[in-house]
């Protein structure tokens, strides 16, 4: 992240906490919850690593291509999974956005989170998508939280927490794209 290191660390904390909760969701008794949680945990931890302020850590030259390969593989997996559930299309867009940011960082050596990287049109389209996703996710969260008081659910099975994690990752993606 460019600018002061504090927002970068807050983004790291948000994404790491989201990734940790997604790992907890992988223990859910609901099959679809477990399937989605693995990809979301990878996304949360990947975003946390990418958000580390440049003043603290400058990744080696090979890190960005490796990052693009990992998230390229995640995008292919999401594309394959989208055959059975349209929710995986969002995972596909998220993984593709991570590949895009990694390629943009690799193409501009020394510009780690300092702006000017990436293609403005692609960045703008991704910003529009994730801003819309954040607004829609936030609107969907309110009714779920109000109705969630019925029955005792395990932490990994709470739909409102899963939606809050997705909302957090969407907010994080908007912040990272703005910093790109």
mmCIF file with all atom_site columns, C-alpha atoms in Angstrom:
data_model
loop_
_atom_site.group_PDB
_atom_site.id
_atom_site.type_symbol
_atom_site.label_atom_id
_atom_site.label_alt_id
_atom_site.label_comp_id
_atom_site.label_asym_id
_atom_site.label_entity_id
_atom_site.label_seq_id
_atom_site.pdbx_PDB_ins_code
_atom_site.Cartn_x
_atom_site.Cartn_y
_atom_site.Cartn_z
_atom_site.occupancy
_atom_site.B_iso_or_equiv
_atom_site.pdbx_formal_charge
_atom_site.auth_seq_id
_atom_site.auth_comp_id
_atom_site.auth_asym_id
_atom_site.auth_atom_id
_atom_site.pdbx_PDB_model_num
ATOM 1   C CA . UNK A 1 1   ? 0.000   0.000   0.000   1.00 0.00 ? 1   UNK A CA 1
ATOM 2   C CA . UNK A 1 2   ? 1.268   3.473   -0.736  1.00 0.00 ? 2   UNK A CA 1
ATOM 3   C CA . UNK A 1 3   ? 1.111   6.247   1.840   1.00 0.00 ? 3   UNK A CA 1
ATOM 4   C CA . UNK A 1 4   ? 1.296   5.622   5.575   1.00 0.00 ? 4   UNK A CA 1
ATOM 5   C CA . UNK A 1 5   ? 1.877   2.066   6.727   1.00 0.00 ? 5   UNK A CA 1
ATOM 6   C CA . UNK A 1 6   ? -1.098  2.036   9.153   1.00 0.00 ? 6   UNK A CA 1
ATOM 7   C CA . UNK A 1 7   ? -3.815  1.456   6.512   1.00 0.00 ? 7   UNK A CA 1
ATOM 8   C CA . UNK A 1 8   ? -1.685  -1.290  4.985   1.00 0.00 ? 8   UNK A CA 1
ATOM 9   C CA . UNK A 1 9   ? -1.393  -3.066  8.327   1.00 0.00 ? 9   UNK A CA 1
ATOM 10  C CA . UNK A 1 10  ? -5.122  -2.695  8.952   1.00 0.00 ? 10  UNK A CA 1
ATOM 11  C CA . UNK A 1 11  ? -5.785  -4.309  5.580   1.00 0.00 ? 11  UNK A CA 1
ATOM 12  C CA . UNK A 1 12  ? -3.318  -7.099  6.408   1.00 0.00 ? 12  UNK A CA 1
ATOM 13  C CA . UNK A 1 13  ? -5.109  -7.714  9.726   1.00 0.00 ? 13  UNK A CA 1
ATOM 14  C CA . UNK A 1 14  ? -8.570  -7.667  8.116   1.00 0.00 ? 14  UNK A CA 1
ATOM 15  C CA . UNK A 1 15  ? -7.593  -10.083 5.348   1.00 0.00 ? 15  UNK A CA 1
ATOM 16  C CA . UNK A 1 16  ? -5.671  -12.427 7.661   1.00 0.00 ? 16  UNK A CA 1
ATOM 17  C CA . UNK A 1 17  ? -8.575  -12.563 10.130  1.00 0.00 ? 17  UNK A CA 1
ATOM 18  C CA . UNK A 1 18  ? -10.956 -13.279 7.266   1.00 0.00 ? 18  UNK A CA 1
ATOM 19  C CA . UNK A 1 19  ? -8.670  -16.038 5.982   1.00 0.00 ? 19  UNK A CA 1
ATOM 20  C CA . UNK A 1 20  ? -8.476  -17.542 9.474   1.00 0.00 ? 20  UNK A CA 1
ATOM 21  C CA . UNK A 1 21  ? -12.252 -17.605 9.824   1.00 0.00 ? 21  UNK A CA 1
ATOM 22  C CA . UNK A 1 22  ? -12.552 -19.211 6.394   1.00 0.00 ? 22  UNK A CA 1
ATOM 23  C CA . UNK A 1 23  ? -10.220 -21.972 7.616   1.00 0.00 ? 23  UNK A CA 1
ATOM 24  C CA . UNK A 1 24  ? -12.606 -22.456 10.541  1.00 0.00 ? 24  UNK A CA 1
ATOM 25  C CA . UNK A 1 25  ? -15.506 -22.667 8.067   1.00 0.00 ? 25  UNK A CA 1
ATOM 26  C CA . UNK A 1 26  ? -13.722 -25.557 6.349   1.00 0.00 ? 26  UNK A CA 1
ATOM 27  C CA . UNK A 1 27  ? -14.704 -27.665 9.370   1.00 0.00 ? 27  UNK A CA 1
ATOM 28  C CA . UNK A 1 28  ? -18.406 -27.018 8.696   1.00 0.00 ? 28  UNK A CA 1
ATOM 29  C CA . UNK A 1 29  ? -20.874 -29.863 8.430   1.00 0.00 ? 29  UNK A CA 1
ATOM 30  C CA . UNK A 1 30  ? -22.373 -28.188 5.334   1.00 0.00 ? 30  UNK A CA 1
ATOM 31  C CA . UNK A 1 31  ? -20.647 -29.490 2.194   1.00 0.00 ? 31  UNK A CA 1
ATOM 32  C CA . UNK A 1 32  ? -21.079 -26.335 0.092   1.00 0.00 ? 32  UNK A CA 1
ATOM 33  C CA . UNK A 1 33  ? -19.750 -24.232 2.979   1.00 0.00 ? 33  UNK A CA 1
ATOM 34  C CA . UNK A 1 34  ? -16.570 -26.347 3.108   1.00 0.00 ? 34  UNK A CA 1
ATOM 35  C CA . UNK A 1 35  ? -16.058 -26.146 -0.649  1.00 0.00 ? 35  UNK A CA 1
ATOM 36  C CA . UNK A 1 36  ? -16.302 -22.361 -0.779  1.00 0.00 ? 36  UNK A CA 1
ATOM 37  C CA . UNK A 1 37  ? -14.308 -21.782 2.400   1.00 0.00 ? 37  UNK A CA 1
ATOM 38  C CA . UNK A 1 38  ? -11.022 -23.151 1.038   1.00 0.00 ? 38  UNK A CA 1
ATOM 39  C CA . UNK A 1 39  ? -10.925 -20.755 -1.881  1.00 0.00 ? 39  UNK A CA 1
ATOM 40  C CA . UNK A 1 40  ? -11.958 -17.874 0.331   1.00 0.00 ? 40  UNK A CA 1
ATOM 41  C CA . UNK A 1 41  ? -9.214  -18.705 2.856   1.00 0.00 ? 41  UNK A CA 1
ATOM 42  C CA . UNK A 1 42  ? -6.631  -18.691 0.060   1.00 0.00 ? 42  UNK A CA 1
ATOM 43  C CA . UNK A 1 43  ? -7.978  -15.341 -1.117  1.00 0.00 ? 43  UNK A CA 1
ATOM 44  C CA . UNK A 1 44  ? -7.907  -13.850 2.389   1.00 0.00 ? 44  UNK A CA 1
ATOM 45  C CA . UNK A 1 45  ? -4.355  -14.917 3.142   1.00 0.00 ? 45  UNK A CA 1
ATOM 46  C CA . UNK A 1 46  ? -3.181  -13.993 -0.367  1.00 0.00 ? 46  UNK A CA 1
ATOM 47  C CA . UNK A 1 47  ? -4.645  -10.516 0.011   1.00 0.00 ? 47  UNK A CA 1
ATOM 48  C CA . UNK A 1 48  ? -3.006  -10.183 3.435   1.00 0.00 ? 48  UNK A CA 1
ATOM 49  C CA . UNK A 1 49  ? 0.415   -11.001 1.990   1.00 0.00 ? 49  UNK A CA 1
ATOM 50  C CA . UNK A 1 50  ? -0.094  -8.654  -0.959  1.00 0.00 ? 50  UNK A CA 1
ATOM 51  C CA . UNK A 1 51  ? -1.149  -5.810  1.364   1.00 0.00 ? 51  UNK A CA 1
ATOM 52  C CA . UNK A 1 52  ? 2.009   -5.838  3.500   1.00 0.00 ? 52  UNK A CA 1
ATOM 53  C CA . UNK A 1 53  ? 3.380   -2.273  3.274   1.00 0.00 ? 53  UNK A CA 1
ATOM 54  C CA . UNK A 1 54  ? 6.294   -1.874  0.861   1.00 0.00 ? 54  UNK A CA 1
ATOM 55  C CA . UNK A 1 55  ? 8.328   -0.131  3.559   1.00 0.00 ? 55  UNK A CA 1
ATOM 56  C CA . UNK A 1 56  ? 8.398   -3.392  5.524   1.00 0.00 ? 56  UNK A CA 1
ATOM 57  C CA . UNK A 1 57  ? 8.906   -6.015  2.844   1.00 0.00 ? 57  UNK A CA 1
ATOM 58  C CA . UNK A 1 58  ? 9.803   -5.914  -0.828  1.00 0.00 ? 58  UNK A CA 1
ATOM 59  C CA . UNK A 1 59  ? 9.064   -9.284  -2.428  1.00 0.00 ? 59  UNK A CA 1
ATOM 60  C CA . UNK A 1 60  ? 11.775  -10.980 -4.490  1.00 0.00 ? 60  UNK A CA 1
ATOM 61  C CA . UNK A 1 61  ? 11.525  -10.851 -8.286  1.00 0.00 ? 61  UNK A CA 1
ATOM 62  C CA . UNK A 1 62  ? 10.091  -14.368 -8.514  1.00 0.00 ? 62  UNK A CA 1
ATOM 63  C CA . UNK A 1 63  ? 7.257   -13.706 -6.023  1.00 0.00 ? 63  UNK A CA 1
ATOM 64  C CA . UNK A 1 64  ? 4.848   -11.958 -8.407  1.00 0.00 ? 64  UNK A CA 1
ATOM 65  C CA . UNK A 1 65  ? 4.968   -14.657 -11.130 1.00 0.00 ? 65  UNK A CA 1
ATOM 66  C CA . UNK A 1 66  ? 4.542   -17.316 -8.430  1.00 0.00 ? 66  UNK A CA 1
ATOM 67  C CA . UNK A 1 67  ? 1.620   -15.372 -7.029  1.00 0.00 ? 67  UNK A CA 1
ATOM 68  C CA . UNK A 1 68  ? 0.060   -15.151 -10.508 1.00 0.00 ? 68  UNK A CA 1
ATOM 69  C CA . UNK A 1 69  ? 0.507   -18.916 -10.954 1.00 0.00 ? 69  UNK A CA 1
ATOM 70  C CA . UNK A 1 70  ? -1.154  -19.743 -7.611  1.00 0.00 ? 70  UNK A CA 1
ATOM 71  C CA . UNK A 1 71  ? -4.138  -17.517 -8.275  1.00 0.00 ? 71  UNK A CA 1
ATOM 72  C CA . UNK A 1 72  ? -4.284  -18.576 -11.919 1.00 0.00 ? 72  UNK A CA 1
ATOM 73  C CA . UNK A 1 73  ? -4.708  -22.131 -10.662 1.00 0.00 ? 73  UNK A CA 1
ATOM 74  C CA . UNK A 1 74  ? -7.366  -20.932 -8.213  1.00 0.00 ? 74  UNK A CA 1
ATOM 75  C CA . UNK A 1 75  ? -9.152  -19.184 -11.102 1.00 0.00 ? 75  UNK A CA 1
ATOM 76  C CA . UNK A 1 76  ? -9.166  -22.407 -13.133 1.00 0.00 ? 76  UNK A CA 1
ATOM 77  C CA . UNK A 1 77  ? -10.556 -24.302 -10.148 1.00 0.00 ? 77  UNK A CA 1
ATOM 78  C CA . UNK A 1 78  ? -13.268 -21.662 -9.689  1.00 0.00 ? 78  UNK A CA 1
ATOM 79  C CA . UNK A 1 79  ? -14.115 -21.866 -13.376 1.00 0.00 ? 79  UNK A CA 1
ATOM 80  C CA . UNK A 1 80  ? -14.469 -25.640 -13.085 1.00 0.00 ? 80  UNK A CA 1
ATOM 81  C CA . UNK A 1 81  ? -16.598 -25.321 -9.920  1.00 0.00 ? 81  UNK A CA 1
ATOM 82  C CA . UNK A 1 82  ? -18.830 -22.679 -11.529 1.00 0.00 ? 82  UNK A CA 1
ATOM 83  C CA . UNK A 1 83  ? -20.462 -25.478 -13.497 1.00 0.00 ? 83  UNK A CA 1
ATOM 84  C CA . UNK A 1 84  ? -22.358 -26.511 -10.349 1.00 0.00 ? 84  UNK A CA 1
ATOM 85  C CA . UNK A 1 85  ? -22.778 -23.203 -8.515  1.00 0.00 ? 85  UNK A CA 1
ATOM 86  C CA . UNK A 1 86  ? -22.880 -19.651 -9.808  1.00 0.00 ? 86  UNK A CA 1
ATOM 87  C CA . UNK A 1 87  ? -21.305 -18.458 -6.518  1.00 0.00 ? 87  UNK A CA 1
ATOM 88  C CA . UNK A 1 88  ? -17.983 -19.689 -7.857  1.00 0.00 ? 88  UNK A CA 1
ATOM 89  C CA . UNK A 1 89  ? -18.130 -17.064 -10.599 1.00 0.00 ? 89  UNK A CA 1
ATOM 90  C CA . UNK A 1 90  ? -17.350 -14.501 -7.905  1.00 0.00 ? 90  UNK A CA 1
ATOM 91  C CA . UNK A 1 91  ? -14.366 -16.628 -6.868  1.00 0.00 ? 91  UNK A CA 1
ATOM 92  C CA . UNK A 1 92  ? -13.290 -16.635 -10.498 1.00 0.00 ? 92  UNK A CA 1
ATOM 93  C CA . UNK A 1 93  ? -13.430 -12.827 -10.689 1.00 0.00 ? 93  UNK A CA 1
ATOM 94  C CA . UNK A 1 94  ? -11.565 -12.514 -7.373  1.00 0.00 ? 94  UNK A CA 1
ATOM 95  C CA . UNK A 1 95  ? -8.815  -14.909 -8.408  1.00 0.00 ? 95  UNK A CA 1
ATOM 96  C CA . UNK A 1 96  ? -8.531  -13.205 -11.797 1.00 0.00 ? 96  UNK A CA 1
ATOM 97  C CA . UNK A 1 97  ? -8.210  -9.840  -10.030 1.00 0.00 ? 97  UNK A CA 1
ATOM 98  C CA . UNK A 1 98  ? -5.381  -11.238 -7.912  1.00 0.00 ? 98  UNK A CA 1
ATOM 99  C CA . UNK A 1 99  ? -3.636  -12.520 -11.058 1.00 0.00 ? 99  UNK A CA 1
ATOM 100 C CA . UNK A 1 100 ? -4.108  -9.100  -12.657 1.00 0.00 ? 100 UNK A CA 1
ATOM 101 C CA . UNK A 1 101 ? -2.598  -7.292  -9.666  1.00 0.00 ? 101 UNK A CA 1
ATOM 102 C CA . UNK A 1 102 ? 0.332   -9.726  -9.489  1.00 0.00 ? 102 UNK A CA 1
ATOM 103 C CA . UNK A 1 103 ? 1.044   -9.316  -13.213 1.00 0.00 ? 103 UNK A CA 1
ATOM 104 C CA . UNK A 1 104 ? 0.807   -5.525  -12.864 1.00 0.00 ? 104 UNK A CA 1
ATOM 105 C CA . UNK A 1 105 ? 3.291   -5.603  -9.985  1.00 0.00 ? 105 UNK A CA 1
ATOM 106 C CA . UNK A 1 106 ? 5.648   -7.883  -11.910 1.00 0.00 ? 106 UNK A CA 1
ATOM 107 C CA . UNK A 1 107 ? 5.471   -5.629  -14.970 1.00 0.00 ? 107 UNK A CA 1
ATOM 108 C CA . UNK A 1 108 ? 6.466   -2.540  -12.981 1.00 0.00 ? 108 UNK A CA 1
ATOM 109 C CA . UNK A 1 109 ? 9.505   -3.512  -10.891 1.00 0.00 ? 109 UNK A CA 1
ATOM 110 C CA . UNK A 1 110 ? 10.027  -1.300  -7.884  1.00 0.00 ? 110 UNK A CA 1
ATOM 111 C CA . UNK A 1 111 ? 6.445   0.001   -8.029  1.00 0.00 ? 111 UNK A CA 1
ATOM 112 C CA . UNK A 1 112 ? 5.151   -2.295  -5.301  1.00 0.00 ? 112 UNK A CA 1
ATOM 113 C CA . UNK A 1 113 ? 1.916   -0.572  -4.237  1.00 0.00 ? 113 UNK A CA 1
ATOM 114 C CA . UNK A 1 114 ? 3.020   2.851   -5.433  1.00 0.00 ? 114 UNK A CA 1
ATOM 115 C CA . UNK A 1 115 ? 0.349   3.507   -8.036  1.00 0.00 ? 115 UNK A CA 1
ATOM 116 C CA . UNK A 1 116 ? 0.634   3.662   -11.790 1.00 0.00 ? 116 UNK A CA 1
ATOM 117 C CA . UNK A 1 117 ? 0.641   -0.122  -12.241 1.00 0.00 ? 117 UNK A CA 1
ATOM 118 C CA . UNK A 1 118 ? -2.025  -1.866  -14.235 1.00 0.00 ? 118 UNK A CA 1
ATOM 119 C CA . UNK A 1 119 ? -4.311  -0.929  -17.091 1.00 0.00 ? 119 UNK A CA 1
ATOM 120 C CA . UNK A 1 120 ? -6.744  1.824   -16.032 1.00 0.00 ? 120 UNK A CA 1
ATOM 121 C CA . UNK A 1 121 ? -9.703  0.292   -17.914 1.00 0.00 ? 121 UNK A CA 1
ATOM 122 C CA . UNK A 1 122 ? -9.247  -3.155  -16.324 1.00 0.00 ? 122 UNK A CA 1
ATOM 123 C CA . UNK A 1 123 ? -8.668  -1.610  -12.910 1.00 0.00 ? 123 UNK A CA 1
ATOM 124 C CA . UNK A 1 124 ? -11.821 0.491   -13.345 1.00 0.00 ? 124 UNK A CA 1
ATOM 125 C CA . UNK A 1 125 ? -13.959 -2.497  -14.354 1.00 0.00 ? 125 UNK A CA 1
ATOM 126 C CA . UNK A 1 126 ? -12.695 -4.492  -11.382 1.00 0.00 ? 126 UNK A CA 1
ATOM 127 C CA . UNK A 1 127 ? -13.338 -1.523  -9.070  1.00 0.00 ? 127 UNK A CA 1
ATOM 128 C CA . UNK A 1 128 ? -16.906 -1.247  -10.353 1.00 0.00 ? 128 UNK A CA 1
ATOM 129 C CA . UNK A 1 129 ? -17.486 -4.976  -9.878  1.00 0.00 ? 129 UNK A CA 1
ATOM 130 C CA . UNK A 1 130 ? -16.096 -5.113  -6.343  1.00 0.00 ? 130 UNK A CA 1
ATOM 131 C CA . UNK A 1 131 ? -17.785 -1.865  -5.291  1.00 0.00 ? 131 UNK A CA 1
ATOM 132 C CA . UNK A 1 132 ? -21.104 -3.269  -6.485  1.00 0.00 ? 132 UNK A CA 1
ATOM 133 C CA . UNK A 1 133 ? -20.347 -6.553  -4.734  1.00 0.00 ? 133 UNK A CA 1
ATOM 134 C CA . UNK A 1 134 ? -19.585 -4.738  -1.468  1.00 0.00 ? 134 UNK A CA 1
ATOM 135 C CA . UNK A 1 135 ? -22.800 -2.721  -1.637  1.00 0.00 ? 135 UNK A CA 1
ATOM 136 C CA . UNK A 1 136 ? -24.901 -5.775  -2.472  1.00 0.00 ? 136 UNK A CA 1
ATOM 137 C CA . UNK A 1 137 ? -23.207 -7.916  0.197   1.00 0.00 ? 137 UNK A CA 1
ATOM 138 C CA . UNK A 1 138 ? -23.728 -5.225  2.809   1.00 0.00 ? 138 UNK A CA 1
ATOM 139 C CA . UNK A 1 139 ? -27.423 -4.974  1.924   1.00 0.00 ? 139 UNK A CA 1
ATOM 140 C CA . UNK A 1 140 ? -27.801 -8.761  2.103   1.00 0.00 ? 140 UNK A CA 1
ATOM 141 C CA . UNK A 1 141 ? -26.069 -8.957  5.459   1.00 0.00 ? 141 UNK A CA 1
ATOM 142 C CA . UNK A 1 142 ? -28.650 -6.922  7.347   1.00 0.00 ? 142 UNK A CA 1
ATOM 143 C CA . UNK A 1 143 ? -31.637 -9.306  6.967   1.00 0.00 ? 143 UNK A CA 1
ATOM 144 C CA . UNK A 1 144 ? -29.489 -12.390 7.645   1.00 0.00 ? 144 UNK A CA 1
ATOM 145 C CA . UNK A 1 145 ? -28.108 -10.930 10.873  1.00 0.00 ? 145 UNK A CA 1
ATOM 146 C CA . UNK A 1 146 ? -31.620 -10.129 12.095  1.00 0.00 ? 146 UNK A CA 1
ATOM 147 C CA . UNK A 1 147 ? -32.877 -13.668 11.430  1.00 0.00 ? 147 UNK A CA 1
ATOM 148 C CA . UNK A 1 148 ? -29.766 -15.461 12.669  1.00 0.00 ? 148 UNK A CA 1
ATOM 149 C CA . UNK A 1 149 ? -30.874 -15.569 16.307  1.00 0.00 ? 149 UNK A CA 1
ATOM 150 C CA . UNK A 1 150 ? -32.773 -18.827 15.841  1.00 0.00 ? 150 UNK A CA 1
ATOM 151 C CA . UNK A 1 151 ? -31.045 -22.074 16.785  1.00 0.00 ? 151 UNK A CA 1
ATOM 152 C CA . UNK A 1 152 ? -27.515 -22.759 17.947  1.00 0.00 ? 152 UNK A CA 1
ATOM 153 C CA . UNK A 1 153 ? -25.088 -22.938 15.053  1.00 0.00 ? 153 UNK A CA 1
ATOM 154 C CA . UNK A 1 154 ? -21.397 -23.737 15.175  1.00 0.00 ? 154 UNK A CA 1
ATOM 155 C CA . UNK A 1 155 ? -19.040 -20.861 14.335  1.00 0.00 ? 155 UNK A CA 1
ATOM 156 C CA . UNK A 1 156 ? -18.183 -22.396 10.984  1.00 0.00 ? 156 UNK A CA 1
ATOM 157 C CA . UNK A 1 157 ? -21.849 -22.730 9.994   1.00 0.00 ? 157 UNK A CA 1
ATOM 158 C CA . UNK A 1 158 ? -23.058 -19.186 10.592  1.00 0.00 ? 158 UNK A CA 1
ATOM 159 C CA . UNK A 1 159 ? -24.214 -17.711 7.266   1.00 0.00 ? 159 UNK A CA 1
ATOM 160 C CA . UNK A 1 160 ? -24.050 -14.121 8.487   1.00 0.00 ? 160 UNK A CA 1
ATOM 161 C CA . UNK A 1 161 ? -20.378 -14.519 9.424   1.00 0.00 ? 161 UNK A CA 1
ATOM 162 C CA . UNK A 1 162 ? -19.593 -16.081 6.055   1.00 0.00 ? 162 UNK A CA 1
ATOM 163 C CA . UNK A 1 163 ? -21.261 -13.113 4.351   1.00 0.00 ? 163 UNK A CA 1
ATOM 164 C CA . UNK A 1 164 ? -19.408 -10.685 6.601   1.00 0.00 ? 164 UNK A CA 1
ATOM 165 C CA . UNK A 1 165 ? -16.125 -12.339 5.594   1.00 0.00 ? 165 UNK A CA 1
ATOM 166 C CA . UNK A 1 166 ? -16.999 -12.038 1.917   1.00 0.00 ? 166 UNK A CA 1
ATOM 167 C CA . UNK A 1 167 ? -17.916 -8.404  2.512   1.00 0.00 ? 167 UNK A CA 1
ATOM 168 C CA . UNK A 1 168 ? -14.562 -7.818  4.250   1.00 0.00 ? 168 UNK A CA 1
ATOM 169 C CA . UNK A 1 169 ? -12.643 -9.371  1.377   1.00 0.00 ? 169 UNK A CA 1
ATOM 170 C CA . UNK A 1 170 ? -14.612 -7.269  -1.091  1.00 0.00 ? 170 UNK A CA 1
ATOM 171 C CA . UNK A 1 171 ? -13.721 -4.115  0.838   1.00 0.00 ? 171 UNK A CA 1
ATOM 172 C CA . UNK A 1 172 ? -10.103 -5.233  0.921   1.00 0.00 ? 172 UNK A CA 1
ATOM 173 C CA . UNK A 1 173 ? -10.114 -5.823  -2.828  1.00 0.00 ? 173 UNK A CA 1
ATOM 174 C CA . UNK A 1 174 ? -11.486 -2.321  -3.436  1.00 0.00 ? 174 UNK A CA 1
ATOM 175 C CA . UNK A 1 175 ? -8.735  -0.852  -1.252  1.00 0.00 ? 175 UNK A CA 1
ATOM 176 C CA . UNK A 1 176 ? -6.041  -2.833  -3.066  1.00 0.00 ? 176 UNK A CA 1
ATOM 177 C CA . UNK A 1 177 ? -7.348  -1.899  -6.493  1.00 0.00 ? 177 UNK A CA 1
ATOM 178 C CA . UNK A 1 178 ? -7.461  1.774   -5.477  1.00 0.00 ? 178 UNK A CA 1
ATOM 179 C CA . UNK A 1 179 ? -3.818  1.505   -4.379  1.00 0.00 ? 179 UNK A CA 1
ATOM 180 C CA . UNK A 1 180 ? -2.833  -0.165  -7.661  1.00 0.00 ? 180 UNK A CA 1
#
